[in-house]
Short mmCIF file of C-alpha atoms and ligand atoms in Angstrom, two decimals:
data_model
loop_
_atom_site.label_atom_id
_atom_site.label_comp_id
_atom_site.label_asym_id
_atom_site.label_seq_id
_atom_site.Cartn_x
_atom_site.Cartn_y
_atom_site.Cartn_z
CA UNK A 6 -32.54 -22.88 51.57
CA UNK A 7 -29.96 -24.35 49.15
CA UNK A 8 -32.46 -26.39 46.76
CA UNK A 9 -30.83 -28.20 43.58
CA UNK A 10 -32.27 -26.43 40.81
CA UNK A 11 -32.97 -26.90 36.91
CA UNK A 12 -34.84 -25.93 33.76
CA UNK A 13 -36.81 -28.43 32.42
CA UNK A 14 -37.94 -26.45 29.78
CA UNK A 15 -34.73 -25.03 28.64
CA UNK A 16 -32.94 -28.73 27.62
CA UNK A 17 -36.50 -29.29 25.26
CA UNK A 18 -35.63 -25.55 23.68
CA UNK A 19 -32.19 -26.47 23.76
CA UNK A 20 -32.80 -29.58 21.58
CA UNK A 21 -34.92 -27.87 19.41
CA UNK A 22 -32.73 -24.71 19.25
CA UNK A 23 -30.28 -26.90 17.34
CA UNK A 24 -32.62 -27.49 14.58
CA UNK A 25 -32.06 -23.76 13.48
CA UNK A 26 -29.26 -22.42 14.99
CA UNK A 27 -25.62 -24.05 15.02
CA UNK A 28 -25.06 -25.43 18.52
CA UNK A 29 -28.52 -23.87 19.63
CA UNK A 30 -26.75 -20.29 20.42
CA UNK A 31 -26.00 -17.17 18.67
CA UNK A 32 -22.89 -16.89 20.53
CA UNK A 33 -20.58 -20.04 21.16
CA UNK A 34 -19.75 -19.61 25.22
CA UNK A 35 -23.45 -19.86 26.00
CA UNK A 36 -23.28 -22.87 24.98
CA UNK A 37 -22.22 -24.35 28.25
CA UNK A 38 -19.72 -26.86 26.27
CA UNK A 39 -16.73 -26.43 28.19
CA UNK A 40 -18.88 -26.81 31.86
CA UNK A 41 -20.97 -29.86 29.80
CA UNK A 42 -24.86 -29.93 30.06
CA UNK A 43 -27.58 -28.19 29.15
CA UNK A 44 -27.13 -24.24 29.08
CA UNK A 45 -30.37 -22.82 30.53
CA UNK A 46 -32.60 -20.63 28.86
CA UNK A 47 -33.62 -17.00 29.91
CA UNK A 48 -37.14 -15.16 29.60
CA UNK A 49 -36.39 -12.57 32.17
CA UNK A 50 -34.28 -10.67 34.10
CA UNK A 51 -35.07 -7.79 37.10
CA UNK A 52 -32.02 -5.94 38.76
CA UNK A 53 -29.34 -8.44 39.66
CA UNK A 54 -31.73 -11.44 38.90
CA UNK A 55 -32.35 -13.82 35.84
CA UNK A 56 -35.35 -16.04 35.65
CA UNK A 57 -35.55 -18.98 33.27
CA UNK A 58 -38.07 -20.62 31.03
CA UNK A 59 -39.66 -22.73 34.48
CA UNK A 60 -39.55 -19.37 36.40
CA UNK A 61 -36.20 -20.45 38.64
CA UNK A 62 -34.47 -17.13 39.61
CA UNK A 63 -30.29 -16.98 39.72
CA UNK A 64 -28.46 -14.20 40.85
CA UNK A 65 -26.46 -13.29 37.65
CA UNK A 66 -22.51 -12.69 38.19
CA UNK A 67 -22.10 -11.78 33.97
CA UNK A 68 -24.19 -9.32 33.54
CA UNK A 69 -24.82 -10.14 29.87
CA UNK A 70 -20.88 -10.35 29.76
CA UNK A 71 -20.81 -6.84 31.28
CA UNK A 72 -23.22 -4.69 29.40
CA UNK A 73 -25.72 -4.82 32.33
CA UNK A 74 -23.75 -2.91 34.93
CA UNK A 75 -26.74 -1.30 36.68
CA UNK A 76 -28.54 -4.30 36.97
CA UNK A 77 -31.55 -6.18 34.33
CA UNK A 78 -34.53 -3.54 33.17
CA UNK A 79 -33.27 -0.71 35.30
CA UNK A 80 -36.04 1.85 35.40
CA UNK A 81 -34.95 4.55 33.87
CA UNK A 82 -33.46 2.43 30.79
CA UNK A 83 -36.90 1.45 30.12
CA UNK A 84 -38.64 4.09 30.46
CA UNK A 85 -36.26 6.24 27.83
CA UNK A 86 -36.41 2.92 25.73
CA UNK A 87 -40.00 2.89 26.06
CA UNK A 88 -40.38 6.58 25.29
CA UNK A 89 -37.84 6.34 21.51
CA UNK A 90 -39.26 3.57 20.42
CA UNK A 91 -43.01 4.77 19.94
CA UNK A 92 -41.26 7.86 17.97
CA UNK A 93 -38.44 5.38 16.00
CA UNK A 94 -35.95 2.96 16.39
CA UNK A 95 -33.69 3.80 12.97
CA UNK A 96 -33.62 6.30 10.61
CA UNK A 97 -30.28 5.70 8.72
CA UNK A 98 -29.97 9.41 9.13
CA UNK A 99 -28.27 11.15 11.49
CA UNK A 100 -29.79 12.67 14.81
CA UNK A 101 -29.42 14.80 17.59
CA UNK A 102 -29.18 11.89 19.98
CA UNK A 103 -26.09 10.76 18.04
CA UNK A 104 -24.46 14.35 19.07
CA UNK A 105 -25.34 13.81 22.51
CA UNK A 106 -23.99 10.55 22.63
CA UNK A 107 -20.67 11.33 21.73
CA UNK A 108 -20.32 14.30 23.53
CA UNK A 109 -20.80 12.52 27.12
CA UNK A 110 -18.48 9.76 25.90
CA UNK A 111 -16.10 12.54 25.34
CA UNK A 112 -17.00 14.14 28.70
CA UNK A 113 -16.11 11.06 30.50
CA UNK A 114 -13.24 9.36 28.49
CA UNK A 115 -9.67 11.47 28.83
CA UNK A 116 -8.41 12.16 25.30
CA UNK A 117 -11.23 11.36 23.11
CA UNK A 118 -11.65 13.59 20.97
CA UNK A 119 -13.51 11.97 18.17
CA UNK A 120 -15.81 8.54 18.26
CA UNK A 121 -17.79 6.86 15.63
CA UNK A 122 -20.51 4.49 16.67
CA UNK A 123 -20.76 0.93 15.53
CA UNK A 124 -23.10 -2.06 16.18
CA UNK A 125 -20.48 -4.64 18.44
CA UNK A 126 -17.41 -4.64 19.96
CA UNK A 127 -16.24 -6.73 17.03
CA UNK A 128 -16.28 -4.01 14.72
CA UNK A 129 -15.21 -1.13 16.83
CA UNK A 130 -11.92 -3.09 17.37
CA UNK A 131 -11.60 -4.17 13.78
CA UNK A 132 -12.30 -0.82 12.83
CA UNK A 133 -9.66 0.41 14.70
CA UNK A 134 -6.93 -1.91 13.67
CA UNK A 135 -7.92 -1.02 10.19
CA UNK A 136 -7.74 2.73 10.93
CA UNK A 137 -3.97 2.35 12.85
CA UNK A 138 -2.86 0.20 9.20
CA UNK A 139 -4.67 2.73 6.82
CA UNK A 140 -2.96 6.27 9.12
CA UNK A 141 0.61 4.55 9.08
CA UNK A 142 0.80 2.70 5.97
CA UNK A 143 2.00 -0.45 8.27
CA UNK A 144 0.62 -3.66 8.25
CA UNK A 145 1.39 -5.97 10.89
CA UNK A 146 -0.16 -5.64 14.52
CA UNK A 147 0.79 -6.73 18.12
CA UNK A 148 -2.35 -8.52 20.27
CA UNK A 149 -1.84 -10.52 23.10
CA UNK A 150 -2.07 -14.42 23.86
CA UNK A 151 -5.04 -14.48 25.52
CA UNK A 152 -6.74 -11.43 25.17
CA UNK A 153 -10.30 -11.09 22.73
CA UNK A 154 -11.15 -8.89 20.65
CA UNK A 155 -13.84 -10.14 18.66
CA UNK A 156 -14.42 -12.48 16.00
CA UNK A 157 -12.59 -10.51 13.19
CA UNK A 158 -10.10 -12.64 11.05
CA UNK A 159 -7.34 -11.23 12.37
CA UNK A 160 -7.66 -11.46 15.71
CA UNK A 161 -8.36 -14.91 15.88
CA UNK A 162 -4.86 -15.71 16.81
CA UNK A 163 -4.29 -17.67 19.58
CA UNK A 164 -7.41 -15.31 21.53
CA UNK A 165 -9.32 -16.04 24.88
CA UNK A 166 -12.92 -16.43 25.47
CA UNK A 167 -14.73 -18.64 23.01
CA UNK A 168 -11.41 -19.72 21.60
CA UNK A 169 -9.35 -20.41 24.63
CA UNK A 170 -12.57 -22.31 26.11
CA UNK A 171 -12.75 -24.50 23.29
CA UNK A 172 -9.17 -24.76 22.51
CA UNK A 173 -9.09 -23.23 19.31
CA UNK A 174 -5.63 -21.90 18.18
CA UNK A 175 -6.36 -21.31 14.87
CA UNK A 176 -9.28 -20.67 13.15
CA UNK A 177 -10.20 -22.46 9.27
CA UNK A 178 -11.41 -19.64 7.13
CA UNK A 179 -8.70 -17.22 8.91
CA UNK A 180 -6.24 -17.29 5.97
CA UNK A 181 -2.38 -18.17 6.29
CA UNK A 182 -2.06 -14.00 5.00
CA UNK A 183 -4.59 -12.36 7.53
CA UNK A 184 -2.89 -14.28 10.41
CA UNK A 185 1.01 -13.52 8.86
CA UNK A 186 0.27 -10.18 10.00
CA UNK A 187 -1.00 -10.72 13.30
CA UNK A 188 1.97 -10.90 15.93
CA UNK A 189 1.54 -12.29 19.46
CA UNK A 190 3.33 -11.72 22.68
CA UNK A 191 2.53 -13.51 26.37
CA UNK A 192 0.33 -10.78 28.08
CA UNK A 193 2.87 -8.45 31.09
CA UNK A 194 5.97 -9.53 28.70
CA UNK A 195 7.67 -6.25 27.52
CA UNK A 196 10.59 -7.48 26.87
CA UNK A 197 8.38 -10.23 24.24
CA UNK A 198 7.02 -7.06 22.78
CA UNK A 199 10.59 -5.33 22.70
CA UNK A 200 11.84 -8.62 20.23
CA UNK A 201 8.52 -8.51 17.74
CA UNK A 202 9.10 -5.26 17.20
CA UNK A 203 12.89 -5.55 16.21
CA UNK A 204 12.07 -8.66 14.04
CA UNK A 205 9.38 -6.65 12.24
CA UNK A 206 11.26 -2.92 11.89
CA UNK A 207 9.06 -0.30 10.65
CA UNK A 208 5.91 -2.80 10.16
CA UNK A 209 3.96 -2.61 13.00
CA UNK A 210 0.96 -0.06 12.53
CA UNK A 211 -0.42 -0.87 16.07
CA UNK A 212 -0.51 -2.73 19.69
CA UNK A 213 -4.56 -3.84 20.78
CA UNK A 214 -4.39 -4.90 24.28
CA UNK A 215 -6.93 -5.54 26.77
CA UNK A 216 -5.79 -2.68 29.70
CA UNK A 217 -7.39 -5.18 31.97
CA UNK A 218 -7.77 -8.49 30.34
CA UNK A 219 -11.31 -10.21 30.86
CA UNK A 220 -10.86 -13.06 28.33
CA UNK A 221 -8.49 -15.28 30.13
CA UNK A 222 -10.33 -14.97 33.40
CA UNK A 223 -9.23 -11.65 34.67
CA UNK A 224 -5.57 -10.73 34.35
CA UNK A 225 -4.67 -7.61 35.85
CA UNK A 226 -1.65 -5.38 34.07
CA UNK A 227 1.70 -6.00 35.87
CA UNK A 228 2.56 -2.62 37.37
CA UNK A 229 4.51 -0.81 35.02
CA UNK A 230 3.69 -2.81 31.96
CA UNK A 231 1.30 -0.69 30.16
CA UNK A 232 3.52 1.98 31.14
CA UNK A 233 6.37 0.66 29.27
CA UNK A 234 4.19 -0.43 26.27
CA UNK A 235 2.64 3.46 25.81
CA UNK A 236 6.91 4.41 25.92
CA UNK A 237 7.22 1.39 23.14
CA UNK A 238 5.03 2.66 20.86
CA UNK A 239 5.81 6.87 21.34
CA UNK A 240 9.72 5.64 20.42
CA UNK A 241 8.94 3.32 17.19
CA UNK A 242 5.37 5.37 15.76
CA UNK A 243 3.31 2.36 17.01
CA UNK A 244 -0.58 3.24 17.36
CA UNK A 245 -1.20 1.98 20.85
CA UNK A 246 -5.04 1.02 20.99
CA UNK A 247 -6.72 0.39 24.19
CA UNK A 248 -9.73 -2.31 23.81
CA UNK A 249 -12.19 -0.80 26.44
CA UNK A 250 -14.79 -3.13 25.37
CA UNK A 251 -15.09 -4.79 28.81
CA UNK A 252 -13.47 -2.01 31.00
CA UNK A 253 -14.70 0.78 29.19
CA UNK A 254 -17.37 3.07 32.04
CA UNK A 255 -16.88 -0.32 34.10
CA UNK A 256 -13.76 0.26 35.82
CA UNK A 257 -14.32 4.35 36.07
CA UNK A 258 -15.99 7.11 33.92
CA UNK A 259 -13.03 6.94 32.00
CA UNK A 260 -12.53 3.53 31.97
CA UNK A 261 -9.22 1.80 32.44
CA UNK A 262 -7.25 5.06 30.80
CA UNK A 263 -8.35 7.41 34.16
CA UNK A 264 -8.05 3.85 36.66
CA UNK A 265 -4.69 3.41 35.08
CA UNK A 266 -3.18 6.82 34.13
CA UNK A 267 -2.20 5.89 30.80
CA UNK A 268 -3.43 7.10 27.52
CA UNK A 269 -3.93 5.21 24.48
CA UNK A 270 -4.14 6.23 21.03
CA UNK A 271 -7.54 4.86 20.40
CA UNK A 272 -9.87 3.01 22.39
CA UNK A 273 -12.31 0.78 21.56
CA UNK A 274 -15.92 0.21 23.59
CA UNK A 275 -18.88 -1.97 23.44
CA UNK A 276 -21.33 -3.56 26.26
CA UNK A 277 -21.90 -0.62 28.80
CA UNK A 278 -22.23 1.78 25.75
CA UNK A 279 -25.43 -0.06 24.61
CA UNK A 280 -27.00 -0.54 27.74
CA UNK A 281 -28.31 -3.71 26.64
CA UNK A 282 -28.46 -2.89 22.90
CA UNK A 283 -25.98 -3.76 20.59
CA UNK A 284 -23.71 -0.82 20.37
CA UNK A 285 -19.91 -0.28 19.68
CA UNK A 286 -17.44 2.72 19.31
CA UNK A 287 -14.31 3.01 18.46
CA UNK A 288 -12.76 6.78 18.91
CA UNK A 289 -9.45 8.89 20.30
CA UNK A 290 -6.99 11.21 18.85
CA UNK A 291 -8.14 13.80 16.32
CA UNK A 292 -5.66 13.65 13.90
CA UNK A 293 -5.69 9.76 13.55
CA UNK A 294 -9.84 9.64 13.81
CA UNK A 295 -10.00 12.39 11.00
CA UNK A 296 -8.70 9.90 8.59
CA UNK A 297 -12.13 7.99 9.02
CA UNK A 298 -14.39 8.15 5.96
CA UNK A 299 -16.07 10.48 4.81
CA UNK A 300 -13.05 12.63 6.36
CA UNK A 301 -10.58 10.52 5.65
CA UNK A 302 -10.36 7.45 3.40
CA UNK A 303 -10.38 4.53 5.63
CA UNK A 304 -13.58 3.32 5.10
CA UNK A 305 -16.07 2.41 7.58
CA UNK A 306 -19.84 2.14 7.70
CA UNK A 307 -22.92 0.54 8.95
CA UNK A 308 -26.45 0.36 8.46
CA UNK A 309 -27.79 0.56 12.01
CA UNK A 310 -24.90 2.24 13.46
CA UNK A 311 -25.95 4.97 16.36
CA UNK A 312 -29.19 4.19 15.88
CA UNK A 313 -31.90 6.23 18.28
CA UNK A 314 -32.98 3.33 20.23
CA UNK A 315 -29.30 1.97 21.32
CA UNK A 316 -28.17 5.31 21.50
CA UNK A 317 -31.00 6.01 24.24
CA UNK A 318 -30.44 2.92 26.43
CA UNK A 319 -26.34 3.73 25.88
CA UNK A 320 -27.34 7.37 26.88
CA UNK A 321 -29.33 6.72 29.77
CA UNK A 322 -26.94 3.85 31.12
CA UNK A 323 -24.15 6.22 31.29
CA UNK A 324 -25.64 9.14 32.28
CA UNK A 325 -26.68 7.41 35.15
CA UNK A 326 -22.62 6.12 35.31
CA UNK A 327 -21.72 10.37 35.08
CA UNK A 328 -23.86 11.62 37.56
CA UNK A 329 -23.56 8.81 40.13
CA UNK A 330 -19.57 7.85 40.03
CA UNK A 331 -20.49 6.35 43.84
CA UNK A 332 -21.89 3.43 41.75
CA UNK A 333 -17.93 2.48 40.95
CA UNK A 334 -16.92 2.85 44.47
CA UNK A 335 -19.93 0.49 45.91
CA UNK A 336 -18.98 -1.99 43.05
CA UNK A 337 -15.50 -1.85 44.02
CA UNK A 338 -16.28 -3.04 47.48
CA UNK A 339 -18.48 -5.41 46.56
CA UNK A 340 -16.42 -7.31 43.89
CA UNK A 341 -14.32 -7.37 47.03
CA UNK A 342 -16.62 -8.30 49.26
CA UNK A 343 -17.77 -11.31 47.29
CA UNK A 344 -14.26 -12.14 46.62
CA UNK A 345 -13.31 -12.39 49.51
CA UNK A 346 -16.28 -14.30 50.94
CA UNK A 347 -15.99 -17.23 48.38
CA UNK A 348 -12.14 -17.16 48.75
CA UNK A 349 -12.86 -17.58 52.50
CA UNK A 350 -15.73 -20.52 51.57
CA UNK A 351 -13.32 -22.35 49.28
CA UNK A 352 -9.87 -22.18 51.75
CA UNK A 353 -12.18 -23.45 54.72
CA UNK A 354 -12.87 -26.37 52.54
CA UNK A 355 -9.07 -26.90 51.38
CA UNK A 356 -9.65 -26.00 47.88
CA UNK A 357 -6.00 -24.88 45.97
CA UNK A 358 -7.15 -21.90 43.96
CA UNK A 359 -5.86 -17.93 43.17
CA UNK A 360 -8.27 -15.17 42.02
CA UNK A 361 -7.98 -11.91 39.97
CA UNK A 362 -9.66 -9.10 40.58
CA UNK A 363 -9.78 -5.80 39.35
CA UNK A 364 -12.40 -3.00 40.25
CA UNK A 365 -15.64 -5.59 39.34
CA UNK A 366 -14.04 -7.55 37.50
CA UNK A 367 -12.88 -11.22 39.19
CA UNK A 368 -12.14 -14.71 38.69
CA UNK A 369 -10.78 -17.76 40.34
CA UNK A 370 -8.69 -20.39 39.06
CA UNK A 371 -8.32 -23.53 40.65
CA UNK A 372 -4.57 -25.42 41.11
CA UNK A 373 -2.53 -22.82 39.68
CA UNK A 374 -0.24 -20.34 41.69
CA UNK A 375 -0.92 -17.26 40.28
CA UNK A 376 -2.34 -16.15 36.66
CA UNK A 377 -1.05 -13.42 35.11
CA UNK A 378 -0.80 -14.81 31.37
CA UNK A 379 -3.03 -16.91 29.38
CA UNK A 380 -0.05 -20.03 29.89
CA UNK A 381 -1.03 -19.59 33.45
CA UNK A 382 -4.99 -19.80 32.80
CA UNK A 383 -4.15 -22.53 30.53
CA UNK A 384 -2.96 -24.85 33.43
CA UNK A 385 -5.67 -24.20 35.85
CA UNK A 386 -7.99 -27.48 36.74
CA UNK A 387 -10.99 -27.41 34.38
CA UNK A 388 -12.24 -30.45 35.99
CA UNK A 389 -12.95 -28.70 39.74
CA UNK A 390 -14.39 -25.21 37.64
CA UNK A 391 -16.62 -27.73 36.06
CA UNK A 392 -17.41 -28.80 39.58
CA UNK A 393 -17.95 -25.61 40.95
CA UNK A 394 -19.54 -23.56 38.08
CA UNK A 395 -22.16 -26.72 38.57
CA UNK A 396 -22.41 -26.34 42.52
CA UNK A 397 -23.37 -22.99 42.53
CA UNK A 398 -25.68 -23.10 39.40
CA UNK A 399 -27.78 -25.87 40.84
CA UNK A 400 -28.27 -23.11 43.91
CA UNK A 401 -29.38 -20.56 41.56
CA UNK A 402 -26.06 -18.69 40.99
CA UNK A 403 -25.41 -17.80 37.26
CA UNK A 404 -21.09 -18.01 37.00
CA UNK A 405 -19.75 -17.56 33.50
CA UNK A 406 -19.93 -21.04 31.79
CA UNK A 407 -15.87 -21.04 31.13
CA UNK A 408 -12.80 -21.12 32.89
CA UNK A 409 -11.38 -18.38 30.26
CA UNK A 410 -13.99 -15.71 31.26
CA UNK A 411 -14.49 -12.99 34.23
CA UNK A 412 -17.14 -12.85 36.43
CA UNK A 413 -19.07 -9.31 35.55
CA UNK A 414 -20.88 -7.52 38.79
CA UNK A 415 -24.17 -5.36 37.99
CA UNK A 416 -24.81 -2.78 41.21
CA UNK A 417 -27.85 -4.26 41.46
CA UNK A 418 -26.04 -7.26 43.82
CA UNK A 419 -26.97 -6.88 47.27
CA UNK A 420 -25.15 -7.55 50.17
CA UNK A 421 -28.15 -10.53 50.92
CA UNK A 422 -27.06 -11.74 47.65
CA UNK A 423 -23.25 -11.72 48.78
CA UNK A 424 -24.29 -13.49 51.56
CA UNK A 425 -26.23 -15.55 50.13
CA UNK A 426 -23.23 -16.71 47.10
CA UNK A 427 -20.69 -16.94 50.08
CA UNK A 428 -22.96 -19.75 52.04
CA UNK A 429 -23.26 -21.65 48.49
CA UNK A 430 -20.01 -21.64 48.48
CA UNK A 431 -19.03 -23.05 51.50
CA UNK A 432 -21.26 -25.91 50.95
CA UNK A 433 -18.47 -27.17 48.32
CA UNK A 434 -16.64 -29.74 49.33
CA UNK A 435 -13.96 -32.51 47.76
P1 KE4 B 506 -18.66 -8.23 20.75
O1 KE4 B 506 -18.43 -8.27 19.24
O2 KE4 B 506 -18.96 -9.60 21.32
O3 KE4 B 506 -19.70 -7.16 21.15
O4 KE4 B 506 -17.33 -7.72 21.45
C1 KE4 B 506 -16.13 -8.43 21.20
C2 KE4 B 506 -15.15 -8.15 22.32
C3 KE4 B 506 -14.12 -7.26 22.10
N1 KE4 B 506 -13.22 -6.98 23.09
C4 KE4 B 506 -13.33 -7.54 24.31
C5 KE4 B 506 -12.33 -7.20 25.36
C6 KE4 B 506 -14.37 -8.46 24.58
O5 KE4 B 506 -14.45 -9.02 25.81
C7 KE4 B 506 -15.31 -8.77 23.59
C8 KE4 B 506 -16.45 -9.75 23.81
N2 KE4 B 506 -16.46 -10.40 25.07
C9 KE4 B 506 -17.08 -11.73 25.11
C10 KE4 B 506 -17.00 -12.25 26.53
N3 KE4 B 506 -15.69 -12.51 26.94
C11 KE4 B 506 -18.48 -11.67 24.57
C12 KE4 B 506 -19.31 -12.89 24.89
C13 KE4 B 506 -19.59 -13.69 23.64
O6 KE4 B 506 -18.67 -13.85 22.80
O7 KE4 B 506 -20.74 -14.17 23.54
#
């Protein structure tokens, strides 16, 4: 039964929300400003489900923007959670659970040898950039038009998510000499890469890419491309970092590295890692990680970092991953699946659209070709996303609130809930 649904109760929090917290959010893209309206707040979520503040249920396609692979309050999850935090949640000290921690991310990552936790993705890919500058003495970098990598100064130059959904090309407060050392190349262009690093000889410490990009809708690699870039860097010393923060244990045990046979220098991680907590790591090579303070002298730090409770709901959540690598086959097929069910949905109703998908990571993009660059994303019709995101919401299906972001699958989907998307979806019409 398709009934129109919405939160009452979440537009009076939403109004007073914005008495205390700029915009009402802690993180801009909640704040439904590019799809318009009210965003609708959350008091609970089971398995594949979110309920809001009037009790309406959604099925959730983000996941929490991808930390919630195995689904809202998995079982075990809580019950370890449960279990660390009656003994503590943070000793600034370090503990056993740390140890274990790092040795199953090192058990399931190829080529990571060492990893320090930190508390975001954020930090565990500004860490990194500041590790790459402070091991070769180079300052400039290489990111991508399109791609995210948190809110660090300098990566907000010309980035995706947030920024790309609110058109933000350059950030006040990001100074003229952070962003002078931030270089930018179309995402798939080699030869783009090829240029900035003969205009910039012997200046470019590093290259952070998204392997799979997630913050421009998803944009898969061309074939070949990353391929090339790991040869780029190996010929001019260039630190190729891998920002695993969305792929990383989503796409396989060893995220987009084992999916995509090649190796970075470092990769970054965050979401999946915490489970649900906020947890980030940045690790990789030995000899580049061992210049980390107190080793090293690139300094790095943080209050909270690995602390017992994240690490136990990071632990448990990819245990689970290790010991059950049928969960990435099942959400493989049904990424597809669902794909392939709204795709059938929206041509039956004469919509113009592509979609992206890689392993469970999708999106669709309405009148545009293809999309395999953020200038492609950039041209895609707002207006009908708008439409849709709207359709499907007001039959209790969560999409991400922006054209610039990827729908994130938890295995807790069922094929009723497939079903169930792919019938809401035919129901939208010019
Ligand atoms: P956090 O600091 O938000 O934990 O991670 C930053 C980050 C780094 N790298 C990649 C590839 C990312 O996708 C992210 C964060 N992703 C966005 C969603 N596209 C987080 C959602 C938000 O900003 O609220």
């Amino acid at each position: 039964m398709m009934t129109k649904i919405y939160s009452k109760t979440s537009s009076k929090l939403f109004e007073r929300a914005q008495e205390s917290i700029p915009g009402g959010v802690n993180s801009p893209v909640r704040a439904f400003k590019s799809v318009g309206g009210t965003p609708i707040f959350f008091k609970e979520a089971h398995g594949a489900y979110l309920y809001d503040e009037d009790g309406n249920r959604y099925i959730d396609l983000i996941a929490s923007w991808g930390p919630m692979i195995l689904g809202h309050s998995h079982p075990d999850v809580v019950e370890a959670i449960t279990k660390q935090v009656n003994k503590a949640t943070s000793f600034g000290a370090p503990t056993r659970l740390e140890i274990e921690m790092a040795e199953l991310m090192k058990e399931m990552v190829p080529g990571l040898e060492l990893v320090r936790m930190v508390n975001s993705g954020t930090e565990a890919c500004m860490s990194a950039i500041r590790l790459a500058r402070g091991y070769t003495g180079k300052n400039k970098f290489i990111k991508f038009t399109g791609c995210y990598h948190g809110h660090a100064d300098p990566f907000l130059v010309k980035a995706g998510s947030g920024l790309a959904t609110f058109d933000i090309q350059s950030v006040p407060g990001v100074t003229g000499g952070t962003a002078h050392d931030t270089l930018t190349a179309p995402f798939n262009d080699i030869q783009a890469v090829q240029q900035l690093i003969d205009q910039n000889p012997g200046e470019i410490a590093a290259v952070i890419i998204e392997p799979v990009a997630g913050n421009m809708g998803c944009v898969p690699p061309q074939p070949g491309f990353l391929e090339k870039l790991r040869i780029l860097c190996d010929l001019y010393g260039i630190i190729l970092i891998f920002d695993e923060v969305m792929t990383g244990f989503r796409l396989a045990r060893g995220g987009a590295q084992e999916r995509l046979g090649v190796k970075a220098d470092l990769v970054t991680f965050g979401k999946v890692i915490g489970g649900g907590l906020p947890v980030g790591a940045f690790g990789g090579n030995r000899d580049i990680m061992s210049a980390v303070a107190p080793v090293g002298k690139v300094y790095q730090a943080g209050t909270l970092s690995g602390n017992p409770l994240a690490m136990t709901a990071g632990y448990t959540t990819l245990s689970i991953l290790n010991q059950h690598p049928e969960i990435y086959l099942e959400l493989d097929q049904k990424t597809k699946l669902l794909r392939d069910k709204i795709a059938q949905a929206l041509e039956q109703n004469g919509w113009n659209f592509t979609t992206n998908l890689f392993g469970s990571m999708l999106s669709f993009h309405f009148d545009v070709e293809q999309v395999t660059n953020f200038e492609q994303a950039s041209i895609q019709n707002q207006e009908t996303f708008k439409k849709f995101f709207y359709h499907m919401l007001n039959q209790g299906i969560y999409l991400p609130p922006s054209a610039f972001e990827s729908y994130f699958l938890s295995n807790a989907l069922s094929l009723e809930d497939i079903e169930y998307i792919s019938e809401a979806a035919s129901t939208f019409t010019m």
